[in-house]
Amino acid sequence: RGLFGTAAPWSSDATLTVELGMALALLAGAALARRKHYRAHACCQSAVVLLNLAVIVLTMAPSFRRAVFAMTPARLTKSYYALAIAHAGLGALAELFSLYILLAAGTNLLPVRLRLTRYRRWMRSGLLLWWAAVLFGLATYFRWYVVP
């Protein structure tokens, strides 16, 4: 049994806990920006994006490859797998979008024409996309480990 008394392995519970913590940290980072603490906002959001990249590479991608990617196409339409596929797609999109925002807003690594000028719209879109991925992650967790 996992940390929460479900059928989840310990690693899934730990990943869920870390992801929820990062999602809350993103909201805290957004609050920092609203209070015009831009340096602290940048540090908070950047740390979350980079930590999430590590979580994806070390735990989520191997789990997805093992539990979902190896399935036959006919089985992938079942909710058990469809939720995981939707979560993986949204999560990958949110991470790539967040990495672009990080590079385009926080560094001089990209050419000037690829850098951001209207930060608020981009960052709010990224936050919404991230939370959509989190919600699909929660749905996947409940479908896999809570609902029989």
mmCIF file of N, CA and C in Angstrom:
data_model
loop_
_atom_site.group_PDB
_atom_site.id
_atom_site.type_symbol
_atom_site.label_atom_id
_atom_site.label_comp_id
_atom_site.label_asym_id
_atom_site.label_seq_id
_atom_site.Cartn_x
_atom_site.Cartn_y
_atom_site.Cartn_z
ATOM 1 N N ARG A 1 0.843 -1.195 0.000
ATOM 2 C CA ARG A 1 0.000 0.000 0.000
ATOM 3 C C ARG A 1 0.873 1.239 0.000
ATOM 4 N N GLY A 2 0.377 2.270 -0.669
ATOM 5 C CA GLY A 2 1.130 3.507 -0.777
ATOM 6 C C GLY A 2 0.997 4.402 0.447
ATOM 7 N N LEU A 3 1.473 5.613 0.324
ATOM 8 C CA LEU A 3 1.446 6.584 1.412
ATOM 9 C C LEU A 3 0.027 6.975 1.822
ATOM 10 N N PHE A 4 -0.912 6.940 0.873
ATOM 11 C CA PHE A 4 -2.274 7.396 1.135
ATOM 12 C C PHE A 4 -3.252 6.256 1.373
ATOM 13 N N GLY A 5 -2.765 5.049 1.528
ATOM 14 C CA GLY A 5 -3.631 3.912 1.784
ATOM 15 C C GLY A 5 -4.374 3.412 0.562
ATOM 16 N N THR A 6 -3.902 3.747 -0.617
ATOM 17 C CA THR A 6 -4.516 3.273 -1.855
ATOM 18 C C THR A 6 -3.689 2.115 -2.400
ATOM 19 N N ALA A 7 -4.053 1.656 -3.571
ATOM 20 C CA ALA A 7 -3.302 0.581 -4.214
ATOM 21 C C ALA A 7 -2.054 1.092 -4.924
ATOM 22 N N ALA A 8 -1.808 2.383 -4.845
ATOM 23 C CA ALA A 8 -0.663 2.982 -5.539
ATOM 24 C C ALA A 8 0.651 2.573 -4.895
ATOM 25 N N PRO A 9 1.678 2.378 -5.714
ATOM 26 C CA PRO A 9 3.005 2.153 -5.132
ATOM 27 C C PRO A 9 3.520 3.447 -4.496
ATOM 28 N N TRP A 10 4.480 3.313 -3.626
ATOM 29 C CA TRP A 10 5.060 4.453 -2.927
ATOM 30 C C TRP A 10 5.541 5.503 -3.908
ATOM 31 N N SER A 11 6.173 5.098 -5.004
ATOM 32 C CA SER A 11 6.718 6.055 -5.969
ATOM 33 C C SER A 11 5.622 6.903 -6.617
ATOM 34 N N SER A 12 4.468 6.324 -6.879
ATOM 35 C CA SER A 12 3.354 7.094 -7.458
ATOM 36 C C SER A 12 2.816 8.103 -6.462
ATOM 37 N N ASP A 13 2.714 7.708 -5.202
ATOM 38 C CA ASP A 13 2.262 8.641 -4.175
ATOM 39 C C ASP A 13 3.262 9.781 -3.982
ATOM 40 N N ALA A 14 4.542 9.448 -4.005
ATOM 41 C CA ALA A 14 5.572 10.484 -3.862
ATOM 42 C C ALA A 14 5.528 11.449 -5.047
ATOM 43 N N THR A 15 5.371 10.918 -6.249
ATOM 44 C CA THR A 15 5.283 11.767 -7.437
ATOM 45 C C THR A 15 4.053 12.668 -7.369
ATOM 46 N N LEU A 16 2.924 12.116 -6.955
ATOM 47 C CA LEU A 16 1.703 12.913 -6.812
ATOM 48 C C LEU A 16 1.914 14.038 -5.802
ATOM 49 N N THR A 17 2.527 13.739 -4.684
ATOM 50 C CA THR A 17 2.773 14.739 -3.655
ATOM 51 C C THR A 17 3.682 15.852 -4.175
ATOM 52 N N VAL A 18 4.744 15.479 -4.857
ATOM 53 C CA VAL A 18 5.670 16.470 -5.413
ATOM 54 C C VAL A 18 4.964 17.322 -6.468
ATOM 55 N N GLU A 19 4.192 16.714 -7.343
ATOM 56 C CA GLU A 19 3.490 17.456 -8.389
ATOM 57 C C GLU A 19 2.467 18.431 -7.809
ATOM 58 N N LEU A 20 1.722 18.003 -6.800
ATOM 59 C CA LEU A 20 0.765 18.909 -6.162
ATOM 60 C C LEU A 20 1.487 20.067 -5.476
ATOM 61 N N GLY A 21 2.611 19.774 -4.858
ATOM 62 C CA GLY A 21 3.415 20.833 -4.247
ATOM 63 C C GLY A 21 3.920 21.820 -5.281
ATOM 64 N N MET A 22 4.352 21.313 -6.426
ATOM 65 C CA MET A 22 4.815 22.209 -7.482
ATOM 66 C C MET A 22 3.672 23.047 -8.047
ATOM 67 N N ALA A 23 2.492 22.451 -8.182
ATOM 68 C CA ALA A 23 1.340 23.201 -8.688
ATOM 69 C C ALA A 23 0.988 24.346 -7.736
ATOM 70 N N LEU A 24 1.045 24.078 -6.445
ATOM 71 C CA LEU A 24 0.791 25.134 -5.461
ATOM 72 C C LEU A 24 1.901 26.186 -5.482
ATOM 73 N N ALA A 25 3.136 25.754 -5.701
ATOM 74 C CA ALA A 25 4.257 26.702 -5.801
ATOM 75 C C ALA A 25 4.085 27.618 -7.015
ATOM 76 N N LEU A 26 3.521 27.089 -8.104
ATOM 77 C CA LEU A 26 3.258 27.939 -9.268
ATOM 78 C C LEU A 26 2.232 29.016 -8.936
ATOM 79 N N LEU A 27 1.218 28.661 -8.163
ATOM 80 C CA LEU A 27 0.242 29.665 -7.734
ATOM 81 C C LEU A 27 0.900 30.705 -6.828
ATOM 82 N N ALA A 28 1.781 30.252 -5.949
ATOM 83 C CA ALA A 28 2.507 31.187 -5.083
ATOM 84 C C ALA A 28 3.395 32.106 -5.923
ATOM 85 N N GLY A 29 4.016 31.545 -6.950
ATOM 86 C CA GLY A 29 4.833 32.361 -7.842
ATOM 87 C C GLY A 29 4.008 33.391 -8.587
ATOM 88 N N ALA A 30 2.813 33.007 -8.998
ATOM 89 C CA ALA A 30 1.918 33.962 -9.662
ATOM 90 C C ALA A 30 1.544 35.087 -8.694
ATOM 91 N N ALA A 31 1.319 34.743 -7.440
ATOM 92 C CA ALA A 31 0.999 35.765 -6.433
ATOM 93 C C ALA A 31 2.182 36.712 -6.239
ATOM 94 N N LEU A 32 3.393 36.183 -6.307
ATOM 95 C CA LEU A 32 4.573 37.045 -6.208
ATOM 96 C C LEU A 32 4.613 38.050 -7.349
ATOM 97 N N ALA A 33 4.269 37.613 -8.552
ATOM 98 C CA ALA A 33 4.255 38.518 -9.702
ATOM 99 C C ALA A 33 3.186 39.599 -9.523
ATOM 100 N N ARG A 34 2.034 39.217 -9.014
ATOM 101 C CA ARG A 34 0.962 40.200 -8.789
ATOM 102 C C ARG A 34 1.400 41.266 -7.782
ATOM 103 N N ARG A 35 2.276 40.884 -6.858
ATOM 104 C CA ARG A 35 2.783 41.839 -5.862
ATOM 105 C C ARG A 35 4.047 42.552 -6.345
ATOM 106 N N LYS A 36 4.372 42.329 -7.614
ATOM 107 C CA LYS A 36 5.520 42.970 -8.266
ATOM 108 C C LYS A 36 6.870 42.533 -7.685
ATOM 109 N N HIS A 37 6.929 41.320 -7.164
ATOM 110 C CA HIS A 37 8.187 40.720 -6.710
ATOM 111 C C HIS A 37 8.699 39.824 -7.844
ATOM 112 N N TYR A 38 9.128 40.451 -8.907
ATOM 113 C CA TYR A 38 9.429 39.724 -10.141
ATOM 114 C C TYR A 38 10.635 38.799 -10.032
ATOM 115 N N ARG A 39 11.620 39.191 -9.278
ATOM 116 C CA ARG A 39 12.810 38.333 -9.124
ATOM 117 C C ARG A 39 12.450 37.042 -8.390
ATOM 118 N N ALA A 40 11.701 37.181 -7.292
ATOM 119 C CA ALA A 40 11.266 35.998 -6.540
ATOM 120 C C ALA A 40 10.327 35.140 -7.396
ATOM 121 N N HIS A 41 9.459 35.787 -8.159
ATOM 122 C CA HIS A 41 8.557 35.080 -9.083
ATOM 123 C C HIS A 41 9.370 34.250 -10.075
ATOM 124 N N ALA A 42 10.379 34.872 -10.674
ATOM 125 C CA ALA A 42 11.202 34.174 -11.666
ATOM 126 C C ALA A 42 11.923 32.978 -11.043
ATOM 127 N N CYS A 43 12.459 33.152 -9.860
ATOM 128 C CA CYS A 43 13.161 32.047 -9.187
ATOM 129 C C CYS A 43 12.202 30.909 -8.862
ATOM 130 N N CYS A 44 11.029 31.236 -8.354
ATOM 131 C CA CYS A 44 10.042 30.222 -7.980
ATOM 132 C C CYS A 44 9.578 29.432 -9.209
ATOM 133 N N GLN A 45 9.164 30.147 -10.246
ATOM 134 C CA GLN A 45 8.634 29.475 -11.429
ATOM 135 C C GLN A 45 9.721 28.662 -12.133
ATOM 136 N N SER A 46 10.913 29.213 -12.227
ATOM 137 C CA SER A 46 12.006 28.493 -12.881
ATOM 138 C C SER A 46 12.349 27.209 -12.141
ATOM 139 N N ALA A 47 12.402 27.285 -10.823
ATOM 140 C CA ALA A 47 12.708 26.093 -10.023
ATOM 141 C C ALA A 47 11.657 25.010 -10.246
ATOM 142 N N VAL A 48 10.389 25.412 -10.296
ATOM 143 C CA VAL A 48 9.315 24.430 -10.493
ATOM 144 C C VAL A 48 9.425 23.786 -11.869
ATOM 145 N N VAL A 49 9.652 24.583 -12.892
ATOM 146 C CA VAL A 49 9.744 24.041 -14.258
ATOM 147 C C VAL A 49 10.907 23.054 -14.369
ATOM 148 N N LEU A 50 12.045 23.393 -13.799
ATOM 149 C CA LEU A 50 13.211 22.509 -13.892
ATOM 150 C C LEU A 50 13.043 21.258 -13.021
ATOM 151 N N LEU A 51 12.453 21.403 -11.840
ATOM 152 C CA LEU A 51 12.175 20.233 -10.997
ATOM 153 C C LEU A 51 11.183 19.308 -11.698
ATOM 154 N N ASN A 52 10.178 19.885 -12.325
ATOM 155 C CA ASN A 52 9.192 19.066 -13.035
ATOM 156 C C ASN A 52 9.837 18.300 -14.183
ATOM 157 N N LEU A 53 10.772 18.922 -14.871
ATOM 158 C CA LEU A 53 11.481 18.223 -15.945
ATOM 159 C C LEU A 53 12.199 16.991 -15.397
ATOM 160 N N ALA A 54 12.818 17.133 -14.240
ATOM 161 C CA ALA A 54 13.491 15.991 -13.618
ATOM 162 C C ALA A 54 12.486 14.902 -13.235
ATOM 163 N N VAL A 55 11.338 15.276 -12.686
ATOM 164 C CA VAL A 55 10.312 14.302 -12.303
ATOM 165 C C VAL A 55 9.792 13.567 -13.534
ATOM 166 N N ILE A 56 9.575 14.299 -14.609
ATOM 167 C CA ILE A 56 9.106 13.671 -15.850
ATOM 168 C C ILE A 56 10.109 12.647 -16.353
ATOM 169 N N VAL A 57 11.369 13.047 -16.425
ATOM 170 C CA VAL A 57 12.407 12.165 -16.974
ATOM 171 C C VAL A 57 12.651 10.957 -16.074
ATOM 172 N N LEU A 58 12.675 11.167 -14.761
ATOM 173 C CA LEU A 58 13.048 10.088 -13.843
ATOM 174 C C LEU A 58 11.902 9.159 -13.462
ATOM 175 N N THR A 59 10.666 9.655 -13.396
ATOM 176 C CA THR A 59 9.579 8.788 -12.933
ATOM 177 C C THR A 59 8.434 8.649 -13.931
ATOM 178 N N MET A 60 7.976 9.753 -14.476
ATOM 179 C CA MET A 60 6.767 9.686 -15.299
ATOM 180 C C MET A 60 6.987 9.015 -16.655
ATOM 181 N N ALA A 61 8.024 9.409 -17.366
ATOM 182 C CA ALA A 61 8.270 8.815 -18.687
ATOM 183 C C ALA A 61 8.500 7.303 -18.601
ATOM 184 N N PRO A 62 9.329 6.820 -17.666
ATOM 185 C CA PRO A 62 9.484 5.361 -17.566
ATOM 186 C C PRO A 62 8.184 4.651 -17.202
ATOM 187 N N SER A 63 7.402 5.233 -16.311
ATOM 188 C CA SER A 63 6.127 4.634 -15.929
ATOM 189 C C SER A 63 5.167 4.593 -17.116
ATOM 190 N N PHE A 64 5.103 5.671 -17.868
ATOM 191 C CA PHE A 64 4.230 5.722 -19.044
ATOM 192 C C PHE A 64 4.658 4.683 -20.080
ATOM 193 N N ARG A 65 5.945 4.605 -20.318
ATOM 194 C CA ARG A 65 6.451 3.638 -21.298
ATOM 195 C C ARG A 65 6.126 2.209 -20.878
ATOM 196 N N ARG A 66 6.265 1.920 -19.610
ATOM 197 C CA ARG A 66 6.034 0.578 -19.092
ATOM 198 C C ARG A 66 4.542 0.221 -19.031
ATOM 199 N N ALA A 67 3.704 1.150 -18.561
ATOM 200 C CA ALA A 67 2.305 0.828 -18.291
ATOM 201 C C ALA A 67 1.352 1.151 -19.431
ATOM 202 N N VAL A 68 1.694 2.102 -20.283
ATOM 203 C CA VAL A 68 0.756 2.539 -21.312
ATOM 204 C C VAL A 68 1.283 2.305 -22.716
ATOM 205 N N PHE A 69 2.481 2.744 -22.970
ATOM 206 C CA PHE A 69 3.028 2.709 -24.323
ATOM 207 C C PHE A 69 3.117 1.291 -24.886
ATOM 208 N N ALA A 70 3.281 0.319 -24.017
ATOM 209 C CA ALA A 70 3.416 -1.073 -24.457
ATOM 210 C C ALA A 70 2.077 -1.740 -24.779
ATOM 211 N N MET A 71 0.967 -1.057 -24.526
ATOM 212 C CA MET A 71 -0.360 -1.649 -24.752
ATOM 213 C C MET A 71 -0.734 -1.658 -26.228
ATOM 214 N N THR A 72 -1.623 -2.565 -26.570
ATOM 215 C CA THR A 72 -2.117 -2.632 -27.942
ATOM 216 C C THR A 72 -3.061 -1.461 -28.191
ATOM 217 N N PRO A 73 -3.151 -0.971 -29.424
ATOM 218 C CA PRO A 73 -4.008 0.185 -29.716
ATOM 219 C C PRO A 73 -5.465 0.001 -29.297
ATOM 220 N N ALA A 74 -6.011 -1.194 -29.376
ATOM 221 C CA ALA A 74 -7.409 -1.417 -29.011
ATOM 222 C C ALA A 74 -7.653 -1.153 -27.523
ATOM 223 N N ARG A 75 -6.692 -1.442 -26.689
ATOM 224 C CA ARG A 75 -6.851 -1.238 -25.241
ATOM 225 C C ARG A 75 -6.676 0.226 -24.845
ATOM 226 N N LEU A 76 -6.015 1.016 -25.680
ATOM 227 C CA LEU A 76 -5.715 2.394 -25.326
ATOM 228 C C LEU A 76 -6.951 3.281 -25.268
ATOM 229 N N THR A 77 -8.075 2.843 -25.821
ATOM 230 C CA THR A 77 -9.298 3.644 -25.784
ATOM 231 C C THR A 77 -10.036 3.509 -24.456
ATOM 232 N N LYS A 78 -9.698 2.543 -23.657
ATOM 233 C CA LYS A 78 -10.335 2.374 -22.347
ATOM 234 C C LYS A 78 -9.914 3.527 -21.433
ATOM 235 N N SER A 79 -10.810 3.940 -20.534
ATOM 236 C CA SER A 79 -10.542 5.114 -19.687
ATOM 237 C C SER A 79 -9.255 4.968 -18.882
ATOM 238 N N TYR A 80 -8.927 3.752 -18.502
ATOM 239 C CA TYR A 80 -7.716 3.502 -17.730
ATOM 240 C C TYR A 80 -6.484 4.048 -18.460
ATOM 241 N N TYR A 81 -6.428 3.814 -19.768
ATOM 242 C CA TYR A 81 -5.294 4.264 -20.562
ATOM 243 C C TYR A 81 -5.520 5.642 -21.173
ATOM 244 N N ALA A 82 -6.761 5.946 -21.556
ATOM 245 C CA ALA A 82 -7.054 7.228 -22.203
ATOM 246 C C ALA A 82 -6.730 8.402 -21.275
ATOM 247 N N LEU A 83 -7.048 8.276 -19.981
ATOM 248 C CA LEU A 83 -6.713 9.334 -19.032
ATOM 249 C C LEU A 83 -5.203 9.523 -18.929
ATOM 250 N N ALA A 84 -4.475 8.432 -18.892
ATOM 251 C CA ALA A 84 -3.014 8.521 -18.804
ATOM 252 C C ALA A 84 -2.432 9.167 -20.053
ATOM 253 N N ILE A 85 -2.993 8.854 -21.214
ATOM 254 C CA ILE A 85 -2.514 9.444 -22.468
ATOM 255 C C ILE A 85 -2.822 10.940 -22.493
ATOM 256 N N ALA A 86 -4.024 11.323 -22.076
ATOM 257 C CA ALA A 86 -4.385 12.743 -22.033
ATOM 258 C C ALA A 86 -3.483 13.494 -21.047
ATOM 259 N N HIS A 87 -3.239 12.897 -19.888
ATOM 260 C CA HIS A 87 -2.357 13.520 -18.896
ATOM 261 C C HIS A 87 -0.944 13.668 -19.452
ATOM 262 N N ALA A 88 -0.437 12.637 -20.084
ATOM 263 C CA ALA A 88 0.919 12.696 -20.646
ATOM 264 C C ALA A 88 1.010 13.760 -21.740
ATOM 265 N N GLY A 89 0.001 13.826 -22.590
ATOM 266 C CA GLY A 89 0.020 14.825 -23.656
ATOM 267 C C GLY A 89 -0.041 16.244 -23.112
ATOM 268 N N LEU A 90 -0.982 16.493 -22.197
ATOM 269 C CA LEU A 90 -1.088 17.828 -21.592
ATOM 270 C C LEU A 90 0.153 18.175 -20.777
ATOM 271 N N GLY A 91 0.652 17.188 -20.043
ATOM 272 C CA GLY A 91 1.842 17.428 -19.230
ATOM 273 C C GLY A 91 3.063 17.741 -20.076
ATOM 274 N N ALA A 92 3.237 16.999 -21.165
ATOM 275 C CA ALA A 92 4.374 17.269 -22.058
ATOM 276 C C ALA A 92 4.240 18.655 -22.691
ATOM 277 N N LEU A 93 3.034 18.982 -23.124
ATOM 278 C CA LEU A 93 2.797 20.298 -23.716
ATOM 279 C C LEU A 93 3.042 21.411 -22.695
ATOM 280 N N ALA A 94 2.549 21.230 -21.481
ATOM 281 C CA ALA A 94 2.746 22.234 -20.426
ATOM 282 C C ALA A 94 4.227 22.404 -20.099
ATOM 283 N N GLU A 95 4.965 21.300 -20.036
ATOM 284 C CA GLU A 95 6.392 21.398 -19.722
ATOM 285 C C GLU A 95 7.164 22.075 -20.849
ATOM 286 N N LEU A 96 6.891 21.689 -22.090
ATOM 287 C CA LEU A 96 7.575 22.320 -23.229
ATOM 288 C C LEU A 96 7.240 23.809 -23.314
ATOM 289 N N PHE A 97 5.972 24.146 -23.121
ATOM 290 C CA PHE A 97 5.537 25.543 -23.144
ATOM 291 C C PHE A 97 6.220 26.318 -22.018
ATOM 292 N N SER A 98 6.305 25.725 -20.843
ATOM 293 C CA SER A 98 6.951 26.380 -19.704
ATOM 294 C C SER A 98 8.445 26.560 -19.934
ATOM 295 N N LEU A 99 9.082 25.576 -20.536
ATOM 296 C CA LEU A 99 10.506 25.722 -20.855
ATOM 297 C C LEU A 99 10.727 26.841 -21.865
ATOM 298 N N TYR A 100 9.818 26.958 -22.840
ATOM 299 C CA TYR A 100 9.923 28.051 -23.804
ATOM 300 C C TYR A 100 9.776 29.392 -23.086
ATOM 301 N N ILE A 101 8.772 29.510 -22.206
ATOM 302 C CA ILE A 101 8.582 30.760 -21.460
ATOM 303 C C ILE A 101 9.830 31.074 -20.647
ATOM 304 N N LEU A 102 10.383 30.068 -20.003
ATOM 305 C CA LEU A 102 11.596 30.251 -19.205
ATOM 306 C C LEU A 102 12.739 30.795 -20.061
ATOM 307 N N LEU A 103 12.935 30.203 -21.230
ATOM 308 C CA LEU A 103 14.005 30.655 -22.124
ATOM 309 C C LEU A 103 13.706 32.019 -22.742
ATOM 310 N N ALA A 104 12.449 32.226 -23.139
ATOM 311 C CA ALA A 104 12.095 33.446 -23.862
ATOM 312 C C ALA A 104 11.957 34.656 -22.940
ATOM 313 N N ALA A 105 11.595 34.434 -21.692
ATOM 314 C CA ALA A 105 11.394 35.556 -20.775
ATOM 315 C C ALA A 105 12.566 35.747 -19.822
ATOM 316 N N GLY A 106 13.277 34.674 -19.522
ATOM 317 C CA GLY A 106 14.291 34.764 -18.477
ATOM 318 C C GLY A 106 15.729 34.708 -18.932
ATOM 319 N N THR A 107 15.960 34.554 -20.233
ATOM 320 C CA THR A 107 17.342 34.471 -20.707
ATOM 321 C C THR A 107 17.496 35.277 -22.002
ATOM 322 N N ASN A 108 18.725 35.393 -22.432
ATOM 323 C CA ASN A 108 19.027 35.998 -23.729
ATOM 324 C C ASN A 108 19.494 34.939 -24.723
ATOM 325 N N LEU A 109 19.147 33.684 -24.459
ATOM 326 C CA LEU A 109 19.604 32.588 -25.304
ATOM 327 C C LEU A 109 18.887 32.526 -26.650
ATOM 328 N N LEU A 110 17.645 33.005 -26.699
ATOM 329 C CA LEU A 110 16.867 32.966 -27.932
ATOM 330 C C LEU A 110 17.066 34.257 -28.719
ATOM 331 N N PRO A 111 16.919 34.179 -30.043
ATOM 332 C CA PRO A 111 16.979 35.413 -30.842
ATOM 333 C C PRO A 111 15.882 36.388 -30.389
ATOM 334 N N VAL A 112 16.086 37.657 -30.620
ATOM 335 C CA VAL A 112 15.169 38.696 -30.166
ATOM 336 C C VAL A 112 13.754 38.440 -30.666
ATOM 337 N N ARG A 113 13.590 37.995 -31.890
ATOM 338 C CA ARG A 113 12.250 37.792 -32.449
ATOM 339 C C ARG A 113 11.482 36.661 -31.773
ATOM 340 N N LEU A 114 12.170 35.762 -31.052
ATOM 341 C CA LEU A 114 11.512 34.664 -30.352
ATOM 342 C C LEU A 114 11.281 34.940 -28.866
ATOM 343 N N ARG A 115 11.750 36.087 -28.396
ATOM 344 C CA ARG A 115 11.561 36.431 -26.989
ATOM 345 C C ARG A 115 10.158 36.986 -26.759
ATOM 346 N N LEU A 116 9.735 36.968 -25.522
ATOM 347 C CA LEU A 116 8.391 37.427 -25.175
ATOM 348 C C LEU A 116 8.376 38.916 -24.857
ATOM 349 N N THR A 117 7.250 39.540 -25.186
ATOM 350 C CA THR A 117 7.059 40.941 -24.818
ATOM 351 C C THR A 117 5.861 41.099 -23.881
ATOM 352 N N ARG A 118 4.804 40.354 -24.102
ATOM 353 C CA ARG A 118 3.619 40.422 -23.239
ATOM 354 C C ARG A 118 3.610 39.190 -22.331
ATOM 355 N N TYR A 119 4.314 39.309 -21.235
ATOM 356 C CA TYR A 119 4.518 38.174 -20.345
ATOM 357 C C TYR A 119 3.230 37.636 -19.735
ATOM 358 N N ARG A 120 2.377 38.531 -19.308
ATOM 359 C CA ARG A 120 1.203 38.126 -18.543
ATOM 360 C C ARG A 120 0.370 37.093 -19.292
ATOM 361 N N ARG A 121 0.058 37.340 -20.536
ATOM 362 C CA ARG A 121 -0.783 36.421 -21.318
ATOM 363 C C ARG A 121 -0.118 35.056 -21.470
ATOM 364 N N TRP A 122 1.165 35.050 -21.763
ATOM 365 C CA TRP A 122 1.891 33.792 -21.934
ATOM 366 C C TRP A 122 1.933 33.007 -20.629
ATOM 367 N N MET A 123 2.242 33.690 -19.556
ATOM 368 C CA MET A 123 2.399 33.001 -18.271
ATOM 369 C C MET A 123 1.063 32.503 -17.725
ATOM 370 N N ARG A 124 0.020 33.266 -17.920
ATOM 371 C CA ARG A 124 -1.299 32.786 -17.492
ATOM 372 C C ARG A 124 -1.731 31.576 -18.311
ATOM 373 N N SER A 125 -1.442 31.600 -19.593
ATOM 374 C CA SER A 125 -1.759 30.436 -20.441
ATOM 375 C C SER A 125 -0.983 29.212 -19.975
ATOM 376 N N GLY A 126 0.282 29.412 -19.659
ATOM 377 C CA GLY A 126 1.095 28.312 -19.158
ATOM 378 C C GLY A 126 0.575 27.759 -17.849
ATOM 379 N N LEU A 127 0.143 28.643 -16.954
ATOM 380 C CA LEU A 127 -0.404 28.202 -15.674
ATOM 381 C C LEU A 127 -1.696 27.411 -15.868
ATOM 382 N N LEU A 128 -2.563 27.876 -16.755
ATOM 383 C CA LEU A 128 -3.808 27.144 -17.036
ATOM 384 C C LEU A 128 -3.515 25.771 -17.636
ATOM 385 N N LEU A 129 -2.581 25.718 -18.552
ATOM 386 C CA LEU A 129 -2.200 24.445 -19.163
ATOM 387 C C LEU A 129 -1.622 23.501 -18.121
ATOM 388 N N TRP A 130 -0.798 24.037 -17.243
ATOM 389 C CA TRP A 130 -0.193 23.230 -16.178
ATOM 390 C C TRP A 130 -1.268 22.652 -15.270
ATOM 391 N N TRP A 131 -2.245 23.473 -14.872
ATOM 392 C CA TRP A 131 -3.295 22.995 -13.994
ATOM 393 C C TRP A 131 -4.206 21.985 -14.686
ATOM 394 N N ALA A 132 -4.397 22.120 -15.988
ATOM 395 C CA ALA A 132 -5.157 21.103 -16.725
ATOM 396 C C ALA A 132 -4.421 19.764 -16.655
ATOM 397 N N ALA A 133 -3.101 19.803 -16.815
ATOM 398 C CA ALA A 133 -2.302 18.578 -16.717
ATOM 399 C C ALA A 133 -2.378 17.998 -15.308
ATOM 400 N N VAL A 134 -2.346 18.846 -14.296
ATOM 401 C CA VAL A 134 -2.449 18.376 -12.905
ATOM 402 C C VAL A 134 -3.798 17.693 -12.674
ATOM 403 N N LEU A 135 -4.868 18.303 -13.167
ATOM 404 C CA LEU A 135 -6.200 17.711 -12.982
ATOM 405 C C LEU A 135 -6.322 16.367 -13.689
ATOM 406 N N PHE A 136 -5.765 16.258 -14.894
ATOM 407 C CA PHE A 136 -5.764 14.965 -15.580
ATOM 408 C C PHE A 136 -4.865 13.972 -14.853
ATOM 409 N N GLY A 137 -3.800 14.448 -14.229
ATOM 410 C CA GLY A 137 -2.955 13.578 -13.419
ATOM 411 C C GLY A 137 -3.698 13.037 -12.205
ATOM 412 N N LEU A 138 -4.459 13.896 -11.555
ATOM 413 C CA LEU A 138 -5.286 13.442 -10.431
ATOM 414 C C LEU A 138 -6.334 12.439 -10.886
ATOM 415 N N ALA A 139 -6.964 12.713 -12.025
ATOM 416 C CA ALA A 139 -7.965 11.783 -12.558
ATOM 417 C C ALA A 139 -7.320 10.435 -12.877
ATOM 418 N N THR A 140 -6.124 10.472 -13.437
ATOM 419 C CA THR A 140 -5.405 9.237 -13.751
ATOM 420 C C THR A 140 -5.078 8.471 -12.466
ATOM 421 N N TYR A 141 -4.582 9.186 -11.461
ATOM 422 C CA TYR A 141 -4.263 8.553 -10.177
ATOM 423 C C TYR A 141 -5.496 7.862 -9.594
ATOM 424 N N PHE A 142 -6.624 8.582 -9.563
ATOM 425 C CA PHE A 142 -7.843 7.996 -8.996
ATOM 426 C C PHE A 142 -8.328 6.816 -9.826
ATOM 427 N N ARG A 143 -8.241 6.904 -11.123
ATOM 428 C CA ARG A 143 -8.694 5.788 -11.991
ATOM 429 C C ARG A 143 -7.796 4.585 -11.825
ATOM 430 N N TRP A 144 -6.515 4.787 -11.692
ATOM 431 C CA TRP A 144 -5.571 3.672 -11.595
ATOM 432 C C TRP A 144 -5.529 3.043 -10.209
ATOM 433 N N TYR A 145 -5.624 3.880 -9.161
ATOM 434 C CA TYR A 145 -5.322 3.368 -7.823
ATOM 435 C C TYR A 145 -6.470 3.431 -6.823
ATOM 436 N N VAL A 146 -7.496 4.221 -7.072
ATOM 437 C CA VAL A 146 -8.572 4.359 -6.104
ATOM 438 C C VAL A 146 -9.823 3.635 -6.570
ATOM 439 N N VAL A 147 -10.239 3.884 -7.797
ATOM 440 C CA VAL A 147 -11.427 3.226 -8.352
ATOM 441 C C VAL A 147 -11.040 1.835 -8.829
ATOM 442 N N PRO A 148 -11.763 0.801 -8.376
ATOM 443 C CA PRO A 148 -11.389 -0.562 -8.791
ATOM 444 C C PRO A 148 -11.598 -0.790 -10.289
#
